[in-house]
């Protein structure tokens, strides 16, 4: 009986190599390992639970197609997060374009729902809505840090910018968030 | 907020995220102990981090996440496989688009590339070119026929001929014909007989031809690689030779010449012969001419400089060894066989700006539409073209010729159009032979369909009228039935020929190959 294989937590490279060598099951293991984080990033970035699985599946299809070209120069997880963030950005871009072409009445309807929702929502929803109003370049580093617990280095690798920029963007995101949440100060900061 | 404070708060935010060095920690903590404002800011940042962190709960994963993912991957694989199978089609499509765009931008790109290719290969083709006249060992008769019938054999075996012509639009063309239907023979002899020339005059004709023969040596070149190079000045030399011979004829025997040119010939003047060639030679500055190169797989035009000195030496060598076995030049024979694929592609196509090539099963024509600048300033030949063509036609009618080999069955007949009296040897009129001869002529006219079909003389009618007088002494002619049958056949033949003549003159059609 062969010895059971014990994978190290950071042994993504071995799985990638196995997949490249033709072992399809290695990809399933990679999916199991990273799907939670991928879903989570999508959720906080897109802020819509309905799209999470679709986008996550698209992310893994893209990983499947490009895994043979992975160059082992960065951590596999960083590469996966970068793909995830780019997919989320694509999704938000498409959504934005789609909204531009929606009839004005539909746009009003959506805005009303958001506004009404905001008035009656609980604290978490208020905060989520406030975060969604942040520009993407500020929102993504903030969420990767405060929710996913990424280091500044990991964020810099994922969004492809300098550490100093990440530091500055996170601070600016917090400052902006504070301003947006100013009307709800009493409800939030009890 | 000032920049300094902003930087301080930014550092505080990084401190909160544990993304500062130990030195910075000490520094910040020192500042925090001293500043209540800073402590307040830190507490605010802590609260913001806390609410951000707690705002997003986990979302339940779909039970089918992985199975849907597998399905999507499989679909993607199928699509990629399908795309891969269409790659050649896409490739061809892209190539077609590129070619279309390329042709749109530069329509001459293909022709140019072909010309470039030909230029590169031309070095191979035009190597070791020799003058055709001594390579093919052409006679004075051949050169005379070139003057009046525009036809020059490309070898001693009479398999291929170079034919010069002019289409309906007045554009000149070269034509290389295999096995021409009509061979011109003994025309030089007919010419001298018709003009009743004495020995001195005959040698003068020979000298005119010889002068042109030397000039023509540089105009038609061949080599052992089956390449034929024809100078585009050849048309002018052809006219010049015809003009000089006619000028000589006019001076030698005015009465006979009037039969050839009843209305006179405008080019005939008092200058000594050969007149035109002298003018050409006087104005010639160098021996570089535009040549049309024919070879097995290509036709192209190129300027080519004939090395006169080299040719002179080679001719000398040839003449010295003409009687010996060392006669490599005589072996040169051109047999132009254009690649059929090339012919298909180039059928009825403009080859480049100056050439139009027409192929059929028996020949191909190269029409020289735009004659490039010729380095020698030739006399205005256009003005004498009509006169020369008329002279050629009349010369054909005039030059009836009967063999002088008398036999037992000979009889004398005073032929009204001829200058001489000949004894004719006629056993019996064979209608079949007349028909055969006539149809040969018609075939020839079909192949040159752009020429106007022209009966110069209704020879059949003439024979019908004169037959009783000619053949009265023959036994077979006494039989009335035979005569009636002959007359009937002649009438039918005449009718048939008129029909054909009518059809052929209707509208010329291009030969379909």
XYZ file of C-alpha atoms in Angstrom:
703
model
C 0.000 0.000 0.000
C 1.544 3.344 -0.997
C 2.272 5.898 1.677
C -0.418 8.548 1.995
C 0.619 11.837 0.431
C 0.744 14.712 2.855
C 0.434 18.114 1.279
C 1.887 21.172 2.930
C -0.459 24.128 3.258
C 1.735 26.175 0.951
C 2.207 23.308 -1.443
C 0.136 24.837 -4.246
C 3.100 24.593 -6.620
C 3.122 20.785 -6.331
C -0.557 20.650 -7.244
C -0.004 23.006 -10.167
C 2.869 20.817 -11.410
C 0.724 17.710 -11.103
C -2.036 19.372 -13.116
C 0.422 20.479 -15.785
C 1.681 16.869 -15.923
C -1.842 15.770 -16.785
C -3.369 14.955 -13.391
C -6.763 16.672 -13.633
C -7.707 15.830 -10.041
C -4.982 18.191 -8.798
C -7.086 21.052 -10.106
C -10.043 19.958 -7.973
C -7.798 20.116 -4.923
C -6.722 23.631 -5.830
C -10.399 24.617 -6.179
C -11.230 23.198 -2.751
C -8.296 25.029 -1.207
C -9.000 28.470 -2.666
C -12.707 28.671 -3.383
C -13.628 30.147 0.012
C -11.200 32.990 -0.316
C -12.182 33.578 -3.949
C -15.889 33.672 -3.051
C -15.212 35.958 -0.154
C -13.222 38.423 -2.270
C -15.997 38.426 -4.843
C -18.626 39.011 -2.189
C -16.875 41.974 -0.622
C -15.910 43.457 -3.966
C -19.183 43.058 -5.835
C -21.391 43.272 -2.718
C -24.035 41.034 -4.242
C -24.501 37.444 -3.105
C -26.287 36.409 -6.328
C -23.213 36.861 -8.474
C -20.653 35.164 -6.216
C -20.849 31.608 -7.541
C -21.024 32.645 -11.193
C -17.997 34.904 -10.942
C -16.098 32.351 -8.821
C -16.732 29.669 -11.428
C -15.526 32.017 -14.165
C -12.400 32.679 -12.093
C -11.653 28.959 -11.832
C -12.357 28.373 -15.542
C -9.821 31.094 -16.318
C -7.346 29.515 -13.871
C -7.905 26.125 -15.527
C -7.204 27.590 -18.966
C -4.092 29.489 -17.888
C -2.596 27.157 -15.309
C -0.123 25.794 -17.830
C 1.262 29.293 -18.225
C 1.740 29.864 -14.473
C 5.369 30.917 -14.035
C 5.926 30.155 -10.302
C 7.224 33.694 -9.796
C 4.639 34.657 -7.147
C 2.554 32.676 -4.710
C -0.215 30.731 -6.365
C -2.775 32.350 -4.040
C -1.655 35.844 -5.074
C -2.057 34.865 -8.714
C -5.542 33.502 -7.974
C -6.568 36.675 -6.082
C -5.309 38.847 -8.906
C -7.451 36.925 -11.369
C -10.400 37.171 -8.953
C -10.054 40.917 -8.524
C -9.766 41.435 -12.283
C -12.893 39.338 -12.826
C -14.733 41.412 -10.206
C -13.598 44.604 -11.901
C -14.845 43.266 -15.239
C -18.174 42.422 -13.654
C -18.563 45.869 -12.089
C -17.587 47.514 -15.382
C -20.211 45.508 -17.232
C -22.785 46.373 -14.581
C -21.960 50.035 -14.907
C -22.313 49.922 -18.692
C -25.567 47.987 -18.385
C -26.949 50.613 -16.005
C -26.086 53.339 -18.520
C -28.391 51.699 -21.023
C -31.224 51.017 -18.591
C -34.359 53.154 -18.976
C -34.346 56.163 -16.615
C -37.376 54.842 -14.698
C -35.527 51.581 -13.927
C -32.531 53.529 -12.684
C -34.745 55.577 -10.408
C -36.365 52.434 -9.139
C -33.012 50.935 -8.227
C -31.801 54.124 -6.550
C -35.054 54.308 -4.556
C -34.699 50.751 -3.405
C -31.151 51.440 -2.259
C -32.146 54.644 -0.492
C -35.201 53.155 1.200
C -33.215 50.143 2.073
C -30.506 52.305 3.579
C -32.968 54.100 5.851
C -34.338 50.932 7.334
C -31.301 48.733 7.140
C -29.272 47.446 10.036
C -25.749 48.594 10.797
C -24.011 45.991 8.639
C -26.088 46.881 5.622
C -25.401 50.574 6.188
C -21.672 49.895 6.319
C -21.776 47.615 3.258
C -23.639 50.269 1.289
C -21.187 52.895 2.428
C -18.248 50.699 1.341
C -19.887 50.064 -2.031
C -19.877 53.827 -2.611
C -16.094 53.931 -2.316
C -14.070 54.048 -5.516
C -12.757 50.600 -6.489
C -9.099 51.500 -6.097
C -9.773 52.416 -2.424
C -12.423 49.801 -1.687
C -10.506 46.679 -2.753
C -7.334 47.275 -0.661
C -9.506 48.213 2.373
C -11.594 45.058 2.146
C -8.634 42.785 1.456
C -6.993 44.164 4.577
C -9.897 44.498 7.011
C -11.926 41.451 5.996
C -9.539 39.010 4.377
C -6.609 39.999 6.581
C -4.129 40.272 3.677
C -0.786 41.863 4.375
C 0.079 45.084 2.547
C 2.537 43.055 0.429
C -0.160 40.558 -0.591
C -2.532 43.396 -1.449
C 0.182 45.112 -3.492
C 0.789 41.865 -5.420
C -2.919 41.277 -5.966
C -3.791 44.748 -7.204
C -0.371 45.213 -8.784
C 0.837 48.407 -7.117
C 3.448 49.581 -4.593
C 3.161 48.954 -0.804
C 3.236 52.714 -0.157
C 0.264 53.135 -2.471
C -1.612 50.384 -0.621
C -0.926 52.072 2.707
C -2.131 55.424 1.401
C -5.230 53.958 -0.279
C -6.328 52.083 2.848
C -6.042 55.232 4.957
C -7.921 57.282 2.330
C -10.615 54.598 2.144
C -11.093 54.790 5.917
C -11.285 58.572 5.823
C -13.893 58.507 3.042
C -15.870 55.809 4.797
C -15.958 57.921 7.921
C -17.407 60.839 5.935
C -20.042 58.625 4.245
C -21.063 57.150 7.580
C -21.221 60.553 9.292
C -25.088 60.690 9.158
C -25.279 57.274 10.854
C -22.639 58.063 13.465
C -24.953 57.586 16.408
C -26.380 54.291 15.158
C -23.025 52.792 14.227
C -20.588 54.051 16.830
C -22.830 53.316 19.867
C -5.999 68.607 7.002
C -2.374 69.522 6.540
C -0.045 67.223 4.700
C 2.019 66.528 7.815
C -1.009 65.516 9.884
C -2.276 63.456 6.983
C 1.038 61.565 6.848
C 0.888 61.054 10.603
C -2.620 59.614 10.423
C -1.638 57.414 7.488
C 1.167 56.003 9.596
C -1.306 55.517 12.442
C -3.562 53.557 10.054
C -0.598 51.362 9.092
C 0.255 50.988 12.813
C -3.271 49.738 13.354
C -2.748 47.208 10.571
C 0.590 46.136 12.100
C 2.381 47.190 8.926
C 5.076 49.415 10.486
C 8.622 48.712 11.620
C 9.553 48.331 15.293
C 11.222 51.749 15.223
C 8.048 53.320 13.859
C 6.021 51.510 16.565
C 8.178 53.078 19.275
C 7.902 56.474 17.666
C 4.092 56.241 17.240
C 3.537 54.953 20.744
C 5.608 57.787 22.106
C 3.507 60.276 20.160
C 0.285 58.568 21.276
C 1.264 58.935 24.930
C 1.744 62.643 24.405
C -1.210 63.499 22.116
C -4.875 62.997 23.030
C -5.872 64.035 19.490
C -3.787 61.189 18.081
C -5.282 58.737 20.561
C -8.756 59.883 19.476
C -7.861 59.326 15.840
C -6.542 55.847 16.579
C -9.739 54.948 18.383
C -11.752 56.215 15.392
C -9.684 54.111 13.025
C -10.088 51.057 15.280
C -13.850 51.513 15.222
C -13.894 51.867 11.438
C -11.794 48.711 11.016
C -14.063 46.873 13.380
C -17.298 47.802 11.634
C -15.776 47.058 8.221
C -14.643 43.668 9.443
C -18.018 42.759 10.890
C -20.135 44.094 8.017
C -19.595 41.131 5.717
C -20.795 37.782 6.935
C -20.208 34.545 5.109
C -22.434 33.600 2.187
C -23.660 30.039 1.720
C -22.059 28.230 -1.191
C -24.214 26.608 -3.838
C -24.362 22.810 -3.463
C -23.642 22.458 -7.132
C -20.677 24.847 -7.222
C -18.115 22.237 -8.212
C -20.342 20.266 -10.584
C -21.330 23.504 -12.377
C -17.637 24.418 -12.514
C -16.766 21.032 -14.076
C -19.558 21.534 -16.603
C -18.292 24.991 -17.486
C -14.725 23.686 -17.891
C -15.926 20.894 -20.193
C -17.937 23.359 -22.283
C -14.900 25.578 -22.522
C -12.795 22.610 -23.638
C -15.323 21.822 -26.385
C -15.372 25.414 -27.584
C -11.585 25.564 -27.637
C -11.435 22.303 -29.565
C -13.926 23.663 -32.072
C -11.987 26.909 -32.424
C -8.782 24.928 -32.949
C -10.404 22.929 -35.745
C -11.354 26.184 -37.447
C -7.909 27.726 -37.071
C -6.882 26.921 -40.686
C -10.142 28.441 -41.951
C -9.630 31.546 -39.832
C -6.056 31.643 -41.048
C -7.099 31.525 -44.680
C -9.811 34.072 -44.051
C -7.325 36.405 -42.381
C -4.884 35.858 -45.247
C -7.610 36.651 -47.785
C -8.480 39.851 -45.914
C -4.805 40.839 -45.798
C -4.400 40.187 -49.525
C -7.577 42.151 -50.324
C -6.369 45.073 -48.220
C -2.930 44.856 -49.741
C -4.364 44.890 -53.242
C -6.654 47.743 -52.308
C -3.731 49.805 -51.041
C -1.334 48.817 -53.800
C -3.084 47.147 -56.746
C 0.201 46.559 -58.576
C 1.827 44.655 -55.724
C 1.391 41.252 -57.357
C 2.534 42.393 -60.752
C 5.473 44.171 -59.151
C 6.461 41.116 -57.189
C 6.190 39.049 -60.368
C 8.328 41.551 -62.205
C 10.845 41.525 -59.348
C 10.909 37.762 -59.406
C 11.372 37.801 -63.140
C 14.141 40.357 -62.820
C 15.898 38.056 -60.365
C 15.499 35.104 -62.664
C 16.239 37.134 -65.766
C 19.965 36.780 -65.099
C 19.528 33.040 -65.536
C 17.412 33.390 -68.637
C 19.382 35.972 -70.549
C 22.680 34.257 -70.102
C 24.669 33.388 -73.214
C 22.213 34.893 -75.693
C 23.181 34.548 -79.360
C 21.672 36.197 -82.415
C 18.941 34.040 -83.892
C 19.954 34.739 -87.476
C 23.115 32.704 -87.272
C 21.958 30.405 -84.514
C 19.057 29.284 -86.650
C 21.030 29.782 -89.843
C 18.330 31.886 -91.472
C 18.457 32.508 -95.194
C 17.848 35.631 -97.246
C 14.491 34.115 -98.148
C 13.572 33.972 -94.428
C 14.476 37.606 -93.967
C 12.588 38.580 -97.121
C 9.514 36.773 -95.784
C 9.987 38.603 -92.519
C 9.732 41.882 -94.438
C 6.571 41.051 -96.363
C 4.850 38.347 -94.314
C 6.170 39.386 -90.879
C 7.083 35.797 -90.220
C 10.432 34.484 -89.071
C 11.286 30.829 -88.355
C 12.781 30.213 -84.915
C 14.875 27.292 -86.023
C 15.961 25.216 -88.978
C 13.199 22.676 -88.447
C 10.373 25.167 -89.194
C 8.487 24.065 -86.100
C 7.961 27.480 -84.574
C 7.615 30.900 -86.087
C 7.766 34.358 -84.725
C 4.917 36.333 -86.220
C 4.541 40.076 -85.941
C 1.101 41.532 -86.250
C -1.205 44.367 -85.501
C -4.627 44.016 -83.985
C -7.780 45.941 -84.823
C -6.884 48.676 -82.379
C -3.578 49.177 -84.139
C -1.608 47.596 -81.325
C 1.416 45.579 -82.221
C 1.920 42.080 -81.010
C 4.417 39.266 -81.148
C 3.093 35.833 -81.724
C 4.949 32.571 -81.483
C 3.170 30.020 -83.608
C 3.687 26.330 -83.829
C 3.437 24.717 -87.248
C 2.017 27.665 -89.196
C -0.709 26.664 -91.627
C 0.748 28.607 -94.458
C 4.421 28.536 -95.316
C 5.834 31.152 -97.606
C 8.333 29.786 -100.082
C 10.465 31.175 -102.860
C 9.131 34.677 -102.384
C 12.506 36.298 -102.926
C 12.741 34.522 -106.259
C 9.208 35.601 -107.154
C 10.145 39.155 -106.240
C 13.188 39.202 -108.490
C 11.239 37.529 -111.315
C 8.307 39.886 -110.950
C 10.585 42.895 -111.198
C 12.619 41.285 -113.971
C 15.841 42.129 -112.128
C 19.256 41.636 -113.663
C 22.142 40.059 -111.770
C 23.425 43.392 -110.442
C 20.005 44.356 -109.179
C 19.600 40.923 -107.580
C 22.850 41.358 -105.712
C 21.662 44.820 -104.672
C 18.552 43.209 -103.161
C 20.808 40.701 -101.420
C 22.944 43.505 -100.061
C 19.873 45.306 -98.677
C 18.813 42.098 -96.977
C 22.346 41.538 -95.709
C 22.486 45.035 -94.181
C 19.236 44.318 -92.350
C 20.351 40.826 -91.442
C 23.301 42.341 -89.560
C 20.982 44.747 -87.783
C 18.402 42.062 -87.040
C 21.099 39.933 -85.417
C 20.867 42.244 -82.449
C 17.082 42.257 -82.374
C 16.290 38.558 -81.987
C 18.394 36.558 -79.576
C 18.224 32.957 -78.433
C 20.164 30.766 -76.041
C 20.564 27.137 -75.102
C 18.115 27.614 -72.194
C 15.254 27.891 -74.635
C 14.960 31.624 -74.173
C 13.934 33.893 -76.986
C 14.537 37.620 -76.624
C 12.764 39.864 -79.094
C 13.588 43.517 -79.273
C 10.605 45.809 -79.296
C 12.291 47.726 -82.114
C 11.696 44.735 -84.347
C 8.453 46.225 -85.695
C 10.328 49.241 -86.948
C 13.057 47.141 -88.517
C 10.364 45.088 -90.251
C 8.781 48.191 -91.739
C 12.135 49.647 -92.580
C 13.183 46.520 -94.490
C 9.872 46.369 -96.386
C 10.079 50.066 -97.153
C 13.642 49.807 -98.422
C 12.850 46.792 -100.611
C 9.816 48.553 -102.079
C 11.823 51.725 -102.641
C 14.370 49.640 -104.472
C 11.608 47.902 -106.478
C 10.132 51.253 -107.500
C 13.462 52.379 -108.822
C 14.415 49.094 -110.457
C 11.288 48.505 -112.501
C 8.642 51.213 -112.435
C 6.155 49.315 -114.606
C 6.250 46.179 -112.544
C 6.234 48.158 -109.333
C 2.975 49.837 -110.390
C 1.396 46.416 -110.325
C 2.493 46.039 -106.751
C 1.641 49.605 -105.787
C -0.769 50.995 -108.387
C -1.248 54.235 -106.461
C 2.452 54.696 -105.842
C 4.250 54.554 -102.535
C 4.739 57.670 -100.465
C 8.003 56.532 -98.962
C 9.650 56.117 -102.338
C 12.041 58.993 -102.811
C 15.274 59.769 -104.458
C 17.479 58.732 -101.556
C 19.850 55.892 -102.076
C 18.966 52.543 -100.623
C 18.875 51.204 -98.025
C 17.507 54.507 -96.847
C 15.624 53.833 -93.659
C 18.245 51.622 -92.106
C 20.807 54.349 -92.636
C 18.614 56.780 -90.770
C 18.176 54.278 -87.983
C 21.884 53.614 -87.772
C 22.725 57.296 -87.912
C 20.479 58.007 -84.971
C 21.454 54.979 -82.959
C 23.537 55.924 -79.941
C 23.892 52.566 -78.219
C 22.755 48.986 -78.498
C 20.519 48.869 -75.419
C 16.965 48.007 -76.365
C 13.855 46.885 -74.596
C 13.503 43.191 -75.105
C 10.580 40.875 -74.513
C 11.970 37.636 -73.098
C 10.040 34.441 -73.788
C 10.977 31.302 -71.948
C 9.254 28.110 -70.897
C 7.780 29.532 -67.720
C 7.794 33.262 -67.993
C 7.491 36.284 -70.204
C 8.986 39.562 -69.130
C 10.391 42.782 -70.488
C 13.825 44.063 -69.672
C 16.433 46.361 -71.078
C 19.268 44.383 -72.535
C 22.502 45.590 -73.998
C 23.832 43.577 -76.859
C 27.567 43.108 -76.772
C 28.256 43.891 -80.422
C 31.933 43.088 -80.217
C 31.286 39.692 -78.656
C 28.667 38.868 -81.272
C 31.020 39.971 -84.037
C 33.713 37.621 -82.735
C 31.266 34.774 -82.358
C 29.983 35.224 -85.894
C 33.558 35.276 -87.099
C 34.254 32.082 -85.190
C 31.059 30.571 -86.556
C 31.930 31.455 -90.142
C 35.433 30.102 -89.760
C 34.103 26.814 -88.470
C 30.934 26.715 -90.549
C 32.221 23.885 -92.683
C 33.814 21.991 -89.828
C 32.217 19.982 -87.099
C 32.653 22.686 -84.491
C 29.330 24.366 -85.037
C 27.632 24.693 -81.737
C 25.470 27.645 -82.758
C 23.516 25.776 -85.383
C 22.258 23.489 -82.679
C 20.369 26.341 -81.103
C 16.682 25.908 -81.655
C 13.994 27.649 -79.732
C 10.957 25.705 -78.743
C 8.789 27.936 -76.628
C 6.315 25.953 -74.579
C 4.598 28.163 -72.124
C 3.594 26.370 -68.958
C -0.108 25.580 -69.297
C -0.816 26.647 -65.727
C 0.887 29.924 -66.405
C -1.170 30.210 -69.545
C -4.406 29.554 -67.650
C -3.629 32.193 -65.080
C -2.556 34.733 -67.609
C -5.273 34.073 -70.160
C -6.506 37.336 -71.606
C -4.762 39.246 -68.865
C -2.628 42.292 -68.896
C 0.738 41.016 -67.889
C 2.039 44.424 -67.030
C 1.602 47.947 -68.332
C 3.114 47.237 -71.685
C 2.231 43.646 -72.514
C -1.030 41.903 -73.183
C -0.746 38.178 -73.497
C -3.255 35.993 -75.268
C -2.853 32.257 -75.203
C -4.474 29.538 -77.173
C -3.616 25.923 -77.794
C -1.407 26.715 -80.735
C 0.141 30.037 -79.971
C 0.333 32.953 -77.692
C 0.331 36.610 -78.521
C 2.150 39.300 -76.685
C 0.691 42.668 -77.497
C 3.015 45.551 -76.879
C 0.615 48.213 -75.766
C 2.969 50.848 -74.518
C 6.203 50.816 -76.359
C 8.854 52.022 -73.970
C 11.258 54.749 -75.007
C 13.484 53.365 -77.648
C 17.002 54.622 -77.388
C 17.186 55.258 -81.111
C 14.986 57.865 -82.660
C 13.349 56.030 -85.528
C 11.645 57.716 -88.475
C 7.901 58.077 -88.185
C 6.845 54.589 -89.235
C 3.157 55.102 -88.505
C 2.732 57.197 -91.632
C 3.923 54.376 -93.895
C 2.117 51.481 -92.173
C -0.974 51.758 -94.422
C 1.120 52.007 -97.578
C 3.219 49.026 -96.558
C 0.241 46.863 -95.705
C -1.345 47.697 -99.048
C 1.894 46.852 -100.799
C 2.065 43.527 -98.960
C -1.478 42.622 -100.006
C -0.862 43.566 -103.609
C 2.388 41.706 -103.589
C 0.575 38.532 -102.563
C -1.910 38.901 -105.456
C 0.758 39.772 -107.890
C 3.123 36.977 -107.124
C 1.431 34.098 -108.878
C 4.031 31.508 -109.336
C 4.152 28.294 -111.220
C 6.906 25.823 -111.156
C 9.137 25.798 -114.159
C 9.624 22.039 -114.165
C 8.045 21.142 -117.438
C 6.844 17.646 -118.085
C 5.079 15.803 -120.887
C 1.668 17.025 -119.925
C 2.644 20.661 -120.177
C 0.816 23.411 -121.957
C 1.362 27.144 -122.323
C -0.983 29.676 -120.965
C -0.694 33.432 -121.107
C -1.502 34.373 -117.542
C -2.899 37.901 -117.738
C -1.706 39.257 -114.378
C 1.760 37.825 -114.551
C 4.802 39.257 -116.227
C 5.936 35.892 -117.513
C 4.416 33.167 -119.627
C 4.465 29.798 -117.926
C 3.762 26.350 -119.093
C 1.337 24.694 -116.759
C 1.307 21.058 -115.936
C -2.257 20.114 -115.200
C -3.419 16.557 -115.308
C -6.915 17.126 -114.140
C -8.598 19.636 -111.924
C -9.044 18.031 -108.570
C -11.851 19.681 -106.680
C -10.758 17.995 -103.478
C -7.345 19.621 -103.604
C -8.915 23.038 -104.172
C -11.250 22.459 -101.270
C -8.398 21.287 -99.066
C -6.312 24.299 -99.937
C -9.219 26.669 -99.384
C -10.082 25.201 -96.018
C -6.485 25.395 -94.958
C -6.661 29.070 -95.700
C -9.882 29.424 -93.788
C -8.394 27.683 -90.773
C -5.539 30.066 -90.872
C -7.943 32.974 -90.953
C -9.873 31.567 -88.045
C -6.735 31.451 -85.975
C -6.100 35.074 -86.815
C -9.712 35.971 -86.288
C -9.088 39.634 -85.732
C -7.953 40.048 -89.304
C -10.543 40.935 -91.871
C -11.255 37.979 -94.067
C -10.367 39.121 -97.509
C -10.572 37.408 -100.886
C -8.114 39.314 -102.951
C -9.355 37.775 -106.106
C -12.201 35.496 -106.790
C -9.943 32.816 -108.144
C -12.679 30.211 -108.343
C -14.831 32.424 -110.510
C -11.837 33.063 -112.657
C -11.158 29.349 -113.110
C -14.809 28.680 -113.957
C -14.734 31.364 -116.622
C -11.428 30.373 -118.133
C -11.638 26.594 -117.728
C -13.112 25.789 -121.176
C -10.342 27.767 -122.830
C -7.592 26.251 -120.713
C -8.610 22.662 -120.884
C -10.156 22.411 -124.362
C -7.488 20.020 -125.650
C -7.930 17.479 -122.930
C -9.831 14.316 -123.474
C -11.585 14.293 -120.188
C -12.766 17.842 -120.820
C -14.737 16.743 -123.846
C -17.054 14.735 -121.731
C -20.034 16.984 -121.171
C -21.170 15.235 -118.030
C -17.775 15.709 -116.476
C -17.772 19.412 -117.315
C -21.285 19.837 -115.993
C -20.387 18.074 -112.767
C -17.288 20.187 -112.407
C -19.208 23.398 -113.028
C -21.871 22.373 -110.565
C -19.303 21.611 -107.898
C -17.553 24.872 -108.562
C -20.794 26.819 -108.201
C -21.564 25.077 -104.927
C -18.096 25.737 -103.670
C -18.344 29.365 -104.654
C -21.625 29.708 -102.829
C -20.187 28.059 -99.763
C -17.156 30.287 -99.769
C -19.284 33.427 -100.029
C -21.265 32.265 -97.010
C -18.072 31.740 -95.070
C -16.687 35.034 -96.200
C -19.865 36.739 -95.043
C -19.711 35.056 -91.640
C -16.063 35.754 -91.087
C -16.466 39.395 -91.999
C -19.431 39.841 -89.677
C -17.762 40.375 -86.337
C -14.466 39.035 -85.233
C -14.560 37.030 -82.027
C -11.664 36.284 -79.774
C -10.408 32.769 -79.757
C -11.473 30.897 -76.689
C -8.719 28.704 -75.291
